[in-house]
């Protein structure tokens, strides 16, 4: 990853979520949070960017199936024997089927 590309990614995500990038994430932020993106509300946003993540391949499969049925793709991840479930959706509104946009 280029030296400052993580800043561009954080700014892009912040715009999509209607927030702003935390310029000094971590303990030195002075914003009362170490989150990467500052939002009004109770969400803590941490951004992870990698060349490859298995979850993207899984999500692409779900998205392809959902599009055939004109539905919004949702992937739920779960580790066997663990209580945590994760819901994965797209941030892009333009990827939603026309009947799901509002």
PDB file of N, CA and C in Angstrom:
ATOM      1  N   UNK A   1       0.851  -1.174   0.000  1.00  0.00           N
ATOM      2  CA  UNK A   1       0.000   0.000   0.000  1.00  0.00           C
ATOM      3  C   UNK A   1       0.896   1.236   0.000  1.00  0.00           C
ATOM      4  N   UNK A   2       0.596   2.194  -0.834  1.00  0.00           N
ATOM      5  CA  UNK A   2       1.382   3.421  -0.871  1.00  0.00           C
ATOM      6  C   UNK A   2       1.267   4.140   0.463  1.00  0.00           C
ATOM      7  N   UNK A   3       2.291   4.931   0.814  1.00  0.00           N
ATOM      8  CA  UNK A   3       2.344   5.540   2.152  1.00  0.00           C
ATOM      9  C   UNK A   3       1.073   6.241   2.613  1.00  0.00           C
ATOM     10  N   UNK A   4       0.402   6.948   1.748  1.00  0.00           N
ATOM     11  CA  UNK A   4      -0.759   7.715   2.188  1.00  0.00           C
ATOM     12  C   UNK A   4      -2.084   7.152   1.679  1.00  0.00           C
ATOM     13  N   UNK A   5      -2.042   6.001   1.040  1.00  0.00           N
ATOM     14  CA  UNK A   5      -3.287   5.461   0.489  1.00  0.00           C
ATOM     15  C   UNK A   5      -4.289   5.124   1.589  1.00  0.00           C
ATOM     16  N   UNK A   6      -3.822   4.771   2.781  1.00  0.00           N
ATOM     17  CA  UNK A   6      -4.744   4.484   3.884  1.00  0.00           C
ATOM     18  C   UNK A   6      -5.536   5.722   4.262  1.00  0.00           C
ATOM     19  N   UNK A   7      -4.929   6.908   4.128  1.00  0.00           N
ATOM     20  CA  UNK A   7      -5.673   8.145   4.419  1.00  0.00           C
ATOM     21  C   UNK A   7      -6.786   8.340   3.395  1.00  0.00           C
ATOM     22  N   UNK A   8      -6.476   8.079   2.130  1.00  0.00           N
ATOM     23  CA  UNK A   8      -7.496   8.210   1.078  1.00  0.00           C
ATOM     24  C   UNK A   8      -8.649   7.239   1.324  1.00  0.00           C
ATOM     25  N   UNK A   9      -8.316   6.027   1.707  1.00  0.00           N
ATOM     26  CA  UNK A   9      -9.352   5.027   1.978  1.00  0.00           C
ATOM     27  C   UNK A   9     -10.214   5.470   3.155  1.00  0.00           C
ATOM     28  N   UNK A  10      -9.591   5.954   4.224  1.00  0.00           N
ATOM     29  CA  UNK A  10     -10.353   6.425   5.391  1.00  0.00           C
ATOM     30  C   UNK A  10     -11.253   7.595   5.017  1.00  0.00           C
ATOM     31  N   UNK A  11     -10.761   8.536   4.210  1.00  0.00           N
ATOM     32  CA  UNK A  11     -11.582   9.673   3.776  1.00  0.00           C
ATOM     33  C   UNK A  11     -12.765   9.211   2.927  1.00  0.00           C
ATOM     34  N   UNK A  12     -12.528   8.261   2.031  1.00  0.00           N
ATOM     35  CA  UNK A  12     -13.595   7.751   1.170  1.00  0.00           C
ATOM     36  C   UNK A  12     -14.684   7.075   1.998  1.00  0.00           C
ATOM     37  N   UNK A  13     -14.285   6.238   2.946  1.00  0.00           N
ATOM     38  CA  UNK A  13     -15.256   5.554   3.802  1.00  0.00           C
ATOM     39  C   UNK A  13     -16.017   6.570   4.653  1.00  0.00           C
ATOM     40  N   UNK A  14     -15.312   7.550   5.190  1.00  0.00           N
ATOM     41  CA  UNK A  14     -15.964   8.577   6.013  1.00  0.00           C
ATOM     42  C   UNK A  14     -17.054   9.297   5.217  1.00  0.00           C
ATOM     43  N   UNK A  15     -16.758   9.662   3.966  1.00  0.00           N
ATOM     44  CA  UNK A  15     -17.762  10.333   3.121  1.00  0.00           C
ATOM     45  C   UNK A  15     -18.976   9.429   2.896  1.00  0.00           C
ATOM     46  N   UNK A  16     -18.729   8.150   2.621  1.00  0.00           N
ATOM     47  CA  UNK A  16     -19.832   7.219   2.366  1.00  0.00           C
ATOM     48  C   UNK A  16     -20.723   7.045   3.592  1.00  0.00           C
ATOM     49  N   UNK A  17     -20.123   7.151   4.778  1.00  0.00           N
ATOM     50  CA  UNK A  17     -20.880   6.976   6.020  1.00  0.00           C
ATOM     51  C   UNK A  17     -21.427   8.289   6.569  1.00  0.00           C
ATOM     52  N   UNK A  18     -21.105   9.400   5.922  1.00  0.00           N
ATOM     53  CA  UNK A  18     -21.587  10.693   6.391  1.00  0.00           C
ATOM     54  C   UNK A  18     -20.830  11.209   7.602  1.00  0.00           C
ATOM     55  N   UNK A  19     -19.603  10.783   7.746  1.00  0.00           N
ATOM     56  CA  UNK A  19     -18.777  11.228   8.870  1.00  0.00           C
ATOM     57  C   UNK A  19     -17.523  11.899   8.361  1.00  0.00           C
ATOM     58  N   UNK A  20     -16.487  11.880   9.182  1.00  0.00           N
ATOM     59  CA  UNK A  20     -15.202  12.423   8.756  1.00  0.00           C
ATOM     60  C   UNK A  20     -14.080  11.584   9.348  1.00  0.00           C
ATOM     61  N   UNK A  21     -12.963  11.608   8.655  1.00  0.00           N
ATOM     62  CA  UNK A  21     -11.798  10.841   9.080  1.00  0.00           C
ATOM     63  C   UNK A  21     -11.243  11.428  10.367  1.00  0.00           C
ATOM     64  N   UNK A  22     -10.868  10.570  11.294  1.00  0.00           N
ATOM     65  CA  UNK A  22     -10.223  10.998  12.529  1.00  0.00           C
ATOM     66  C   UNK A  22      -8.751  11.243  12.193  1.00  0.00           C
ATOM     67  N   UNK A  23      -8.302  12.514  12.178  1.00  0.00           N
ATOM     68  CA  UNK A  23      -6.939  12.812  11.729  1.00  0.00           C
ATOM     69  C   UNK A  23      -5.851  12.216  12.618  1.00  0.00           C
ATOM     70  N   UNK A  24      -6.137  12.010  13.865  1.00  0.00           N
ATOM     71  CA  UNK A  24      -5.153  11.444  14.789  1.00  0.00           C
ATOM     72  C   UNK A  24      -5.780  10.276  15.528  1.00  0.00           C
ATOM     73  N   UNK A  25      -6.048   9.191  14.805  1.00  0.00           N
ATOM     74  CA  UNK A  25      -6.644   8.053  15.499  1.00  0.00           C
ATOM     75  C   UNK A  25      -5.625   7.462  16.464  1.00  0.00           C
ATOM     76  N   UNK A  26      -6.121   6.735  17.422  1.00  0.00           N
ATOM     77  CA  UNK A  26      -5.251   6.214  18.470  1.00  0.00           C
ATOM     78  C   UNK A  26      -5.389   7.046  19.726  1.00  0.00           C
ATOM     79  N   UNK A  27      -4.471   6.871  20.637  1.00  0.00           N
ATOM     80  CA  UNK A  27      -4.555   7.563  21.931  1.00  0.00           C
ATOM     81  C   UNK A  27      -4.408   9.075  21.827  1.00  0.00           C
ATOM     82  N   UNK A  28      -3.785   9.569  20.766  1.00  0.00           N
ATOM     83  CA  UNK A  28      -3.506  11.000  20.637  1.00  0.00           C
ATOM     84  C   UNK A  28      -4.602  11.786  19.936  1.00  0.00           C
ATOM     85  N   UNK A  29      -5.739  11.182  19.686  1.00  0.00           N
ATOM     86  CA  UNK A  29      -6.734  11.826  18.831  1.00  0.00           C
ATOM     87  C   UNK A  29      -7.333  13.099  19.409  1.00  0.00           C
ATOM     88  N   UNK A  30      -7.565  13.147  20.691  1.00  0.00           N
ATOM     89  CA  UNK A  30      -8.214  14.314  21.275  1.00  0.00           C
ATOM     90  C   UNK A  30      -9.697  14.380  20.965  1.00  0.00           C
ATOM     91  N   UNK A  31     -10.233  13.347  20.332  1.00  0.00           N
ATOM     92  CA  UNK A  31     -11.655  13.303  19.987  1.00  0.00           C
ATOM     93  C   UNK A  31     -12.429  12.366  20.897  1.00  0.00           C
ATOM     94  N   UNK A  32     -11.768  11.805  21.881  1.00  0.00           N
ATOM     95  CA  UNK A  32     -12.446  10.898  22.797  1.00  0.00           C
ATOM     96  C   UNK A  32     -12.662   9.506  22.231  1.00  0.00           C
ATOM     97  N   UNK A  33     -12.051   9.219  21.086  1.00  0.00           N
ATOM     98  CA  UNK A  33     -12.156   7.887  20.479  1.00  0.00           C
ATOM     99  C   UNK A  33     -10.904   7.602  19.670  1.00  0.00           C
ATOM    100  N   UNK A  34     -10.607   6.334  19.504  1.00  0.00           N
ATOM    101  CA  UNK A  34      -9.482   5.935  18.655  1.00  0.00           C
ATOM    102  C   UNK A  34      -9.979   5.417  17.303  1.00  0.00           C
ATOM    103  N   UNK A  35     -11.279   5.576  17.024  1.00  0.00           N
ATOM    104  CA  UNK A  35     -11.867   5.093  15.766  1.00  0.00           C
ATOM    105  C   UNK A  35     -11.255   5.811  14.567  1.00  0.00           C
ATOM    106  N   UNK A  36     -11.241   5.129  13.408  1.00  0.00           N
ATOM    107  CA  UNK A  36     -10.708   5.720  12.180  1.00  0.00           C
ATOM    108  C   UNK A  36     -11.631   6.787  11.603  1.00  0.00           C
ATOM    109  N   UNK A  37     -12.945   6.607  11.804  1.00  0.00           N
ATOM    110  CA  UNK A  37     -13.941   7.528  11.257  1.00  0.00           C
ATOM    111  C   UNK A  37     -14.814   8.039  12.388  1.00  0.00           C
ATOM    112  N   UNK A  38     -15.049   9.351  12.408  1.00  0.00           N
ATOM    113  CA  UNK A  38     -15.897   9.969  13.427  1.00  0.00           C
ATOM    114  C   UNK A  38     -17.305  10.130  12.874  1.00  0.00           C
ATOM    115  N   UNK A  39     -18.278   9.586  13.591  1.00  0.00           N
ATOM    116  CA  UNK A  39     -19.686   9.671  13.212  1.00  0.00           C
ATOM    117  C   UNK A  39     -20.489  10.190  14.386  1.00  0.00           C
ATOM    118  N   UNK A  40     -21.627  10.810  14.085  1.00  0.00           N
ATOM    119  CA  UNK A  40     -22.579  11.113  15.150  1.00  0.00           C
ATOM    120  C   UNK A  40     -23.279   9.799  15.463  1.00  0.00           C
ATOM    121  N   UNK A  41     -23.426   9.490  16.709  1.00  0.00           N
ATOM    122  CA  UNK A  41     -24.080   8.231  17.057  1.00  0.00           C
ATOM    123  C   UNK A  41     -23.138   7.314  17.807  1.00  0.00           C
ATOM    124  N   UNK A  42     -23.503   6.051  17.862  1.00  0.00           N
ATOM    125  CA  UNK A  42     -22.767   5.131  18.715  1.00  0.00           C
ATOM    126  C   UNK A  42     -21.946   4.099  17.949  1.00  0.00           C
ATOM    127  N   UNK A  43     -21.656   4.325  16.669  1.00  0.00           N
ATOM    128  CA  UNK A  43     -20.864   3.374  15.899  1.00  0.00           C
ATOM    129  C   UNK A  43     -19.370   3.666  16.034  1.00  0.00           C
ATOM    130  N   UNK A  44     -18.587   2.615  16.210  1.00  0.00           N
ATOM    131  CA  UNK A  44     -17.127   2.699  16.251  1.00  0.00           C
ATOM    132  C   UNK A  44     -16.634   2.113  14.932  1.00  0.00           C
ATOM    133  N   UNK A  45     -16.020   2.916  14.088  1.00  0.00           N
ATOM    134  CA  UNK A  45     -15.621   2.474  12.752  1.00  0.00           C
ATOM    135  C   UNK A  45     -14.110   2.282  12.685  1.00  0.00           C
ATOM    136  N   UNK A  46     -13.707   1.068  12.412  1.00  0.00           N
ATOM    137  CA  UNK A  46     -12.302   0.705  12.203  1.00  0.00           C
ATOM    138  C   UNK A  46     -12.206   0.162  10.782  1.00  0.00           C
ATOM    139  N   UNK A  47     -11.256   0.643  10.008  1.00  0.00           N
ATOM    140  CA  UNK A  47     -11.125   0.244   8.612  1.00  0.00           C
ATOM    141  C   UNK A  47      -9.903  -0.649   8.450  1.00  0.00           C
ATOM    142  N   UNK A  48     -10.099  -1.780   7.812  1.00  0.00           N
ATOM    143  CA  UNK A  48      -9.007  -2.697   7.501  1.00  0.00           C
ATOM    144  C   UNK A  48      -8.950  -2.845   5.988  1.00  0.00           C
ATOM    145  N   UNK A  49      -7.805  -2.567   5.399  1.00  0.00           N
ATOM    146  CA  UNK A  49      -7.636  -2.676   3.959  1.00  0.00           C
ATOM    147  C   UNK A  49      -6.451  -3.594   3.678  1.00  0.00           C
ATOM    148  N   UNK A  50      -6.686  -4.605   2.869  1.00  0.00           N
ATOM    149  CA  UNK A  50      -5.658  -5.578   2.506  1.00  0.00           C
ATOM    150  C   UNK A  50      -5.787  -5.891   1.016  1.00  0.00           C
ATOM    151  N   UNK A  51      -4.728  -6.430   0.439  1.00  0.00           N
ATOM    152  CA  UNK A  51      -4.803  -6.844  -0.969  1.00  0.00           C
ATOM    153  C   UNK A  51      -5.839  -7.937  -1.153  1.00  0.00           C
ATOM    154  N   UNK A  52      -5.896  -8.858  -0.194  1.00  0.00           N
ATOM    155  CA  UNK A  52      -6.855  -9.963  -0.285  1.00  0.00           C
ATOM    156  C   UNK A  52      -7.432 -10.280   1.078  1.00  0.00           C
ATOM    157  N   UNK A  53      -8.726 -10.562   1.073  1.00  0.00           N
ATOM    158  CA  UNK A  53      -9.429 -11.045   2.262  1.00  0.00           C
ATOM    159  C   UNK A  53     -10.462 -12.051   1.772  1.00  0.00           C
ATOM    160  N   UNK A  54     -10.499 -13.205   2.398  1.00  0.00           N
ATOM    161  CA  UNK A  54     -11.413 -14.269   1.966  1.00  0.00           C
ATOM    162  C   UNK A  54     -12.869 -13.818   1.952  1.00  0.00           C
ATOM    163  N   UNK A  55     -13.228 -12.925   2.855  1.00  0.00           N
ATOM    164  CA  UNK A  55     -14.617 -12.489   2.962  1.00  0.00           C
ATOM    165  C   UNK A  55     -15.101 -11.825   1.665  1.00  0.00           C
ATOM    166  N   UNK A  56     -14.209 -11.194   0.919  1.00  0.00           N
ATOM    167  CA  UNK A  56     -14.624 -10.552  -0.326  1.00  0.00           C
ATOM    168  C   UNK A  56     -15.046 -11.580  -1.372  1.00  0.00           C
ATOM    169  N   UNK A  57     -14.323 -12.681  -1.463  1.00  0.00           N
ATOM    170  CA  UNK A  57     -14.720 -13.748  -2.384  1.00  0.00           C
ATOM    171  C   UNK A  57     -16.069 -14.330  -2.011  1.00  0.00           C
ATOM    172  N   UNK A  58     -16.268 -14.552  -0.717  1.00  0.00           N
ATOM    173  CA  UNK A  58     -17.555 -15.059  -0.236  1.00  0.00           C
ATOM    174  C   UNK A  58     -18.673 -14.076  -0.568  1.00  0.00           C
ATOM    175  N   UNK A  59     -18.411 -12.783  -0.327  1.00  0.00           N
ATOM    176  CA  UNK A  59     -19.451 -11.782  -0.571  1.00  0.00           C
ATOM    177  C   UNK A  59     -19.784 -11.675  -2.057  1.00  0.00           C
ATOM    178  N   UNK A  60     -18.778 -11.767  -2.917  1.00  0.00           N
ATOM    179  CA  UNK A  60     -19.043 -11.696  -4.360  1.00  0.00           C
ATOM    180  C   UNK A  60     -19.992 -12.812  -4.801  1.00  0.00           C
ATOM    181  N   UNK A  61     -19.826 -13.998  -4.237  1.00  0.00           N
ATOM    182  CA  UNK A  61     -20.728 -15.110  -4.553  1.00  0.00           C
ATOM    183  C   UNK A  61     -22.159 -14.792  -4.121  1.00  0.00           C
ATOM    184  N   UNK A  62     -22.305 -14.256  -2.921  1.00  0.00           N
ATOM    185  CA  UNK A  62     -23.628 -13.899  -2.402  1.00  0.00           C
ATOM    186  C   UNK A  62     -24.241 -12.790  -3.254  1.00  0.00           C
ATOM    187  N   UNK A  63     -23.429 -11.791  -3.614  1.00  0.00           N
ATOM    188  CA  UNK A  63     -23.926 -10.666  -4.418  1.00  0.00           C
ATOM    189  C   UNK A  63     -24.435 -11.141  -5.776  1.00  0.00           C
ATOM    190  N   UNK A  64     -23.708 -12.053  -6.401  1.00  0.00           N
ATOM    191  CA  UNK A  64     -24.132 -12.575  -7.704  1.00  0.00           C
ATOM    192  C   UNK A  64     -25.483 -13.289  -7.605  1.00  0.00           C
ATOM    193  N   UNK A  65     -25.650 -14.106  -6.590  1.00  0.00           N
ATOM    194  CA  UNK A  65     -26.925 -14.813  -6.386  1.00  0.00           C
ATOM    195  C   UNK A  65     -28.057 -13.831  -6.083  1.00  0.00           C
ATOM    196  N   UNK A  66     -27.772 -12.833  -5.250  1.00  0.00           N
ATOM    197  CA  UNK A  66     -28.791 -11.845  -4.873  1.00  0.00           C
ATOM    198  C   UNK A  66     -29.236 -11.026  -6.081  1.00  0.00           C
ATOM    199  N   UNK A  67     -28.298 -10.649  -6.931  1.00  0.00           N
ATOM    200  CA  UNK A  67     -28.647  -9.854  -8.115  1.00  0.00           C
ATOM    201  C   UNK A  67     -29.587 -10.609  -9.046  1.00  0.00           C
ATOM    202  N   UNK A  68     -29.387 -11.907  -9.160  1.00  0.00           N
ATOM    203  CA  UNK A  68     -30.267 -12.712 -10.017  1.00  0.00           C
ATOM    204  C   UNK A  68     -31.703 -12.679  -9.519  1.00  0.00           C
ATOM    205  N   UNK A  69     -31.873 -12.460  -8.220  1.00  0.00           N
ATOM    206  CA  UNK A  69     -33.211 -12.399  -7.621  1.00  0.00           C
ATOM    207  C   UNK A  69     -33.631 -10.963  -7.302  1.00  0.00           C
ATOM    208  N   UNK A  70     -32.846  -9.980  -7.749  1.00  0.00           N
ATOM    209  CA  UNK A  70     -33.120  -8.555  -7.520  1.00  0.00           C
ATOM    210  C   UNK A  70     -33.260  -8.246  -6.032  1.00  0.00           C
ATOM    211  N   UNK A  71     -32.324  -8.770  -5.240  1.00  0.00           N
ATOM    212  CA  UNK A  71     -32.343  -8.570  -3.792  1.00  0.00           C
ATOM    213  C   UNK A  71     -31.026  -7.975  -3.322  1.00  0.00           C
ATOM    214  N   UNK A  72     -31.032  -7.440  -2.125  1.00  0.00           N
ATOM    215  CA  UNK A  72     -29.839  -6.854  -1.517  1.00  0.00           C
ATOM    216  C   UNK A  72     -29.000  -7.978  -0.907  1.00  0.00           C
ATOM    217  N   UNK A  73     -27.726  -8.064  -1.283  1.00  0.00           N
ATOM    218  CA  UNK A  73     -26.886  -9.128  -0.731  1.00  0.00           C
ATOM    219  C   UNK A  73     -26.483  -8.867   0.719  1.00  0.00           C
ATOM    220  N   UNK A  74     -26.602  -9.891   1.540  1.00  0.00           N
ATOM    221  CA  UNK A  74     -26.178  -9.840   2.942  1.00  0.00           C
ATOM    222  C   UNK A  74     -25.452 -11.149   3.234  1.00  0.00           C
ATOM    223  N   UNK A  75     -24.243 -11.047   3.758  1.00  0.00           N
ATOM    224  CA  UNK A  75     -23.458 -12.218   4.145  1.00  0.00           C
ATOM    225  C   UNK A  75     -23.335 -12.212   5.662  1.00  0.00           C
ATOM    226  N   UNK A  76     -23.659 -13.319   6.300  1.00  0.00           N
ATOM    227  CA  UNK A  76     -23.502 -13.442   7.752  1.00  0.00           C
ATOM    228  C   UNK A  76     -22.361 -14.414   8.011  1.00  0.00           C
ATOM    229  N   UNK A  77     -21.388 -13.970   8.799  1.00  0.00           N
ATOM    230  CA  UNK A  77     -20.224 -14.788   9.143  1.00  0.00           C
ATOM    231  C   UNK A  77     -20.341 -15.269  10.578  1.00  0.00           C
ATOM    232  N   UNK A  78     -19.925 -16.505  10.793  1.00  0.00           N
ATOM    233  CA  UNK A  78     -19.998 -17.083  12.137  1.00  0.00           C
ATOM    234  C   UNK A  78     -18.889 -18.114  12.298  1.00  0.00           C
ATOM    235  N   UNK A  79     -18.223 -18.107  13.435  1.00  0.00           N
ATOM    236  CA  UNK A  79     -17.232 -19.128  13.768  1.00  0.00           C
ATOM    237  C   UNK A  79     -17.923 -20.196  14.605  1.00  0.00           C
ATOM    238  N   UNK A  80     -17.766 -21.435  14.208  1.00  0.00           N
ATOM    239  CA  UNK A  80     -18.384 -22.544  14.926  1.00  0.00           C
ATOM    240  C   UNK A  80     -17.985 -22.521  16.401  1.00  0.00           C
ATOM    241  N   UNK A  81     -18.982 -22.635  17.259  1.00  0.00           N
ATOM    242  CA  UNK A  81     -18.736 -22.669  18.695  1.00  0.00           C
ATOM    243  C   UNK A  81     -18.527 -21.313  19.340  1.00  0.00           C
ATOM    244  N   UNK A  82     -18.636 -20.248  18.573  1.00  0.00           N
ATOM    245  CA  UNK A  82     -18.457 -18.888  19.108  1.00  0.00           C
ATOM    246  C   UNK A  82     -19.785 -18.138  19.039  1.00  0.00           C
ATOM    247  N   UNK A  83     -20.024 -17.195  19.960  1.00  0.00           N
ATOM    248  CA  UNK A  83     -21.313 -16.500  19.998  1.00  0.00           C
ATOM    249  C   UNK A  83     -21.430 -15.312  19.033  1.00  0.00           C
ATOM    250  N   UNK A  84     -20.359 -14.949  18.343  1.00  0.00           N
ATOM    251  CA  UNK A  84     -20.357 -13.747  17.516  1.00  0.00           C
ATOM    252  C   UNK A  84     -20.823 -14.034  16.086  1.00  0.00           C
ATOM    253  N   UNK A  85     -21.720 -13.189  15.579  1.00  0.00           N
ATOM    254  CA  UNK A  85     -22.178 -13.240  14.196  1.00  0.00           C
ATOM    255  C   UNK A  85     -21.910 -11.872  13.580  1.00  0.00           C
ATOM    256  N   UNK A  86     -21.399 -11.839  12.359  1.00  0.00           N
ATOM    257  CA  UNK A  86     -21.136 -10.581  11.663  1.00  0.00           C
ATOM    258  C   UNK A  86     -22.012 -10.486  10.422  1.00  0.00           C
ATOM    259  N   UNK A  87     -22.591  -9.316  10.210  1.00  0.00           N
ATOM    260  CA  UNK A  87     -23.419  -9.056   9.032  1.00  0.00           C
ATOM    261  C   UNK A  87     -22.598  -8.189   8.083  1.00  0.00           C
ATOM    262  N   UNK A  88     -22.397  -8.660   6.853  1.00  0.00           N
ATOM    263  CA  UNK A  88     -21.603  -7.939   5.864  1.00  0.00           C
ATOM    264  C   UNK A  88     -22.523  -7.479   4.742  1.00  0.00           C
ATOM    265  N   UNK A  89     -22.527  -6.170   4.481  1.00  0.00           N
ATOM    266  CA  UNK A  89     -23.293  -5.592   3.376  1.00  0.00           C
ATOM    267  C   UNK A  89     -22.395  -4.588   2.661  1.00  0.00           C
ATOM    268  N   UNK A  90     -22.847  -4.061   1.538  1.00  0.00           N
ATOM    269  CA  UNK A  90     -22.083  -3.057   0.800  1.00  0.00           C
ATOM    270  C   UNK A  90     -22.445  -1.653   1.265  1.00  0.00           C
ATOM    271  N   UNK A  91     -21.455  -0.768   1.233  1.00  0.00           N
ATOM    272  CA  UNK A  91     -21.723   0.639   1.539  1.00  0.00           C
ATOM    273  C   UNK A  91     -22.354   1.350   0.344  1.00  0.00           C
ATOM    274  N   UNK A  92     -22.090   0.887  -0.847  1.00  0.00           N
ATOM    275  CA  UNK A  92     -22.534   1.552  -2.066  1.00  0.00           C
ATOM    276  C   UNK A  92     -24.035   1.423  -2.287  1.00  0.00           C
ATOM    277  N   UNK A  93     -24.743   2.532  -2.242  1.00  0.00           N
ATOM    278  CA  UNK A  93     -26.184   2.521  -2.520  1.00  0.00           C
ATOM    279  C   UNK A  93     -26.467   2.121  -3.964  1.00  0.00           C
ATOM    280  N   UNK A  94     -25.578   2.483  -4.884  1.00  0.00           N
ATOM    281  CA  UNK A  94     -25.828   2.190  -6.295  1.00  0.00           C
ATOM    282  C   UNK A  94     -25.810   0.701  -6.592  1.00  0.00           C
ATOM    283  N   UNK A  95     -25.303  -0.109  -5.681  1.00  0.00           N
ATOM    284  CA  UNK A  95     -25.280  -1.553  -5.886  1.00  0.00           C
ATOM    285  C   UNK A  95     -26.557  -2.230  -5.407  1.00  0.00           C
ATOM    286  N   UNK A  96     -27.454  -1.455  -4.820  1.00  0.00           N
ATOM    287  CA  UNK A  96     -28.711  -2.031  -4.342  1.00  0.00           C
ATOM    288  C   UNK A  96     -29.691  -2.158  -5.504  1.00  0.00           C
ATOM    289  N   UNK A  97     -30.501  -3.186  -5.491  1.00  0.00           N
ATOM    290  CA  UNK A  97     -31.533  -3.310  -6.529  1.00  0.00           C
ATOM    291  C   UNK A  97     -32.479  -2.111  -6.478  1.00  0.00           C
ATOM    292  N   UNK A  98     -33.032  -1.685  -7.621  1.00  0.00           N
ATOM    293  CA  UNK A  98     -33.908  -0.508  -7.655  1.00  0.00           C
ATOM    294  C   UNK A  98     -35.055  -0.574  -6.660  1.00  0.00           C
ATOM    295  N   UNK A  99     -35.649  -1.729  -6.466  1.00  0.00           N
ATOM    296  CA  UNK A  99     -36.784  -1.824  -5.551  1.00  0.00           C
ATOM    297  C   UNK A  99     -36.360  -1.770  -4.087  1.00  0.00           C
ATOM    298  N   UNK A 100     -35.041  -1.823  -3.800  1.00  0.00           N
ATOM    299  CA  UNK A 100     -34.560  -1.773  -2.415  1.00  0.00           C
ATOM    300  C   UNK A 100     -34.039  -0.396  -2.044  1.00  0.00           C
ATOM    301  N   UNK A 101     -33.923   0.514  -3.016  1.00  0.00           N
ATOM    302  CA  UNK A 101     -33.391   1.845  -2.723  1.00  0.00           C
ATOM    303  C   UNK A 101     -34.477   2.749  -2.171  1.00  0.00           C
ATOM    304  N   UNK A 102     -34.130   3.492  -1.144  1.00  0.00           N
ATOM    305  CA  UNK A 102     -35.013   4.509  -0.555  1.00  0.00           C
ATOM    306  C   UNK A 102     -34.208   5.374   0.353  1.00  0.00           C
TER     307      UNK A 102
END
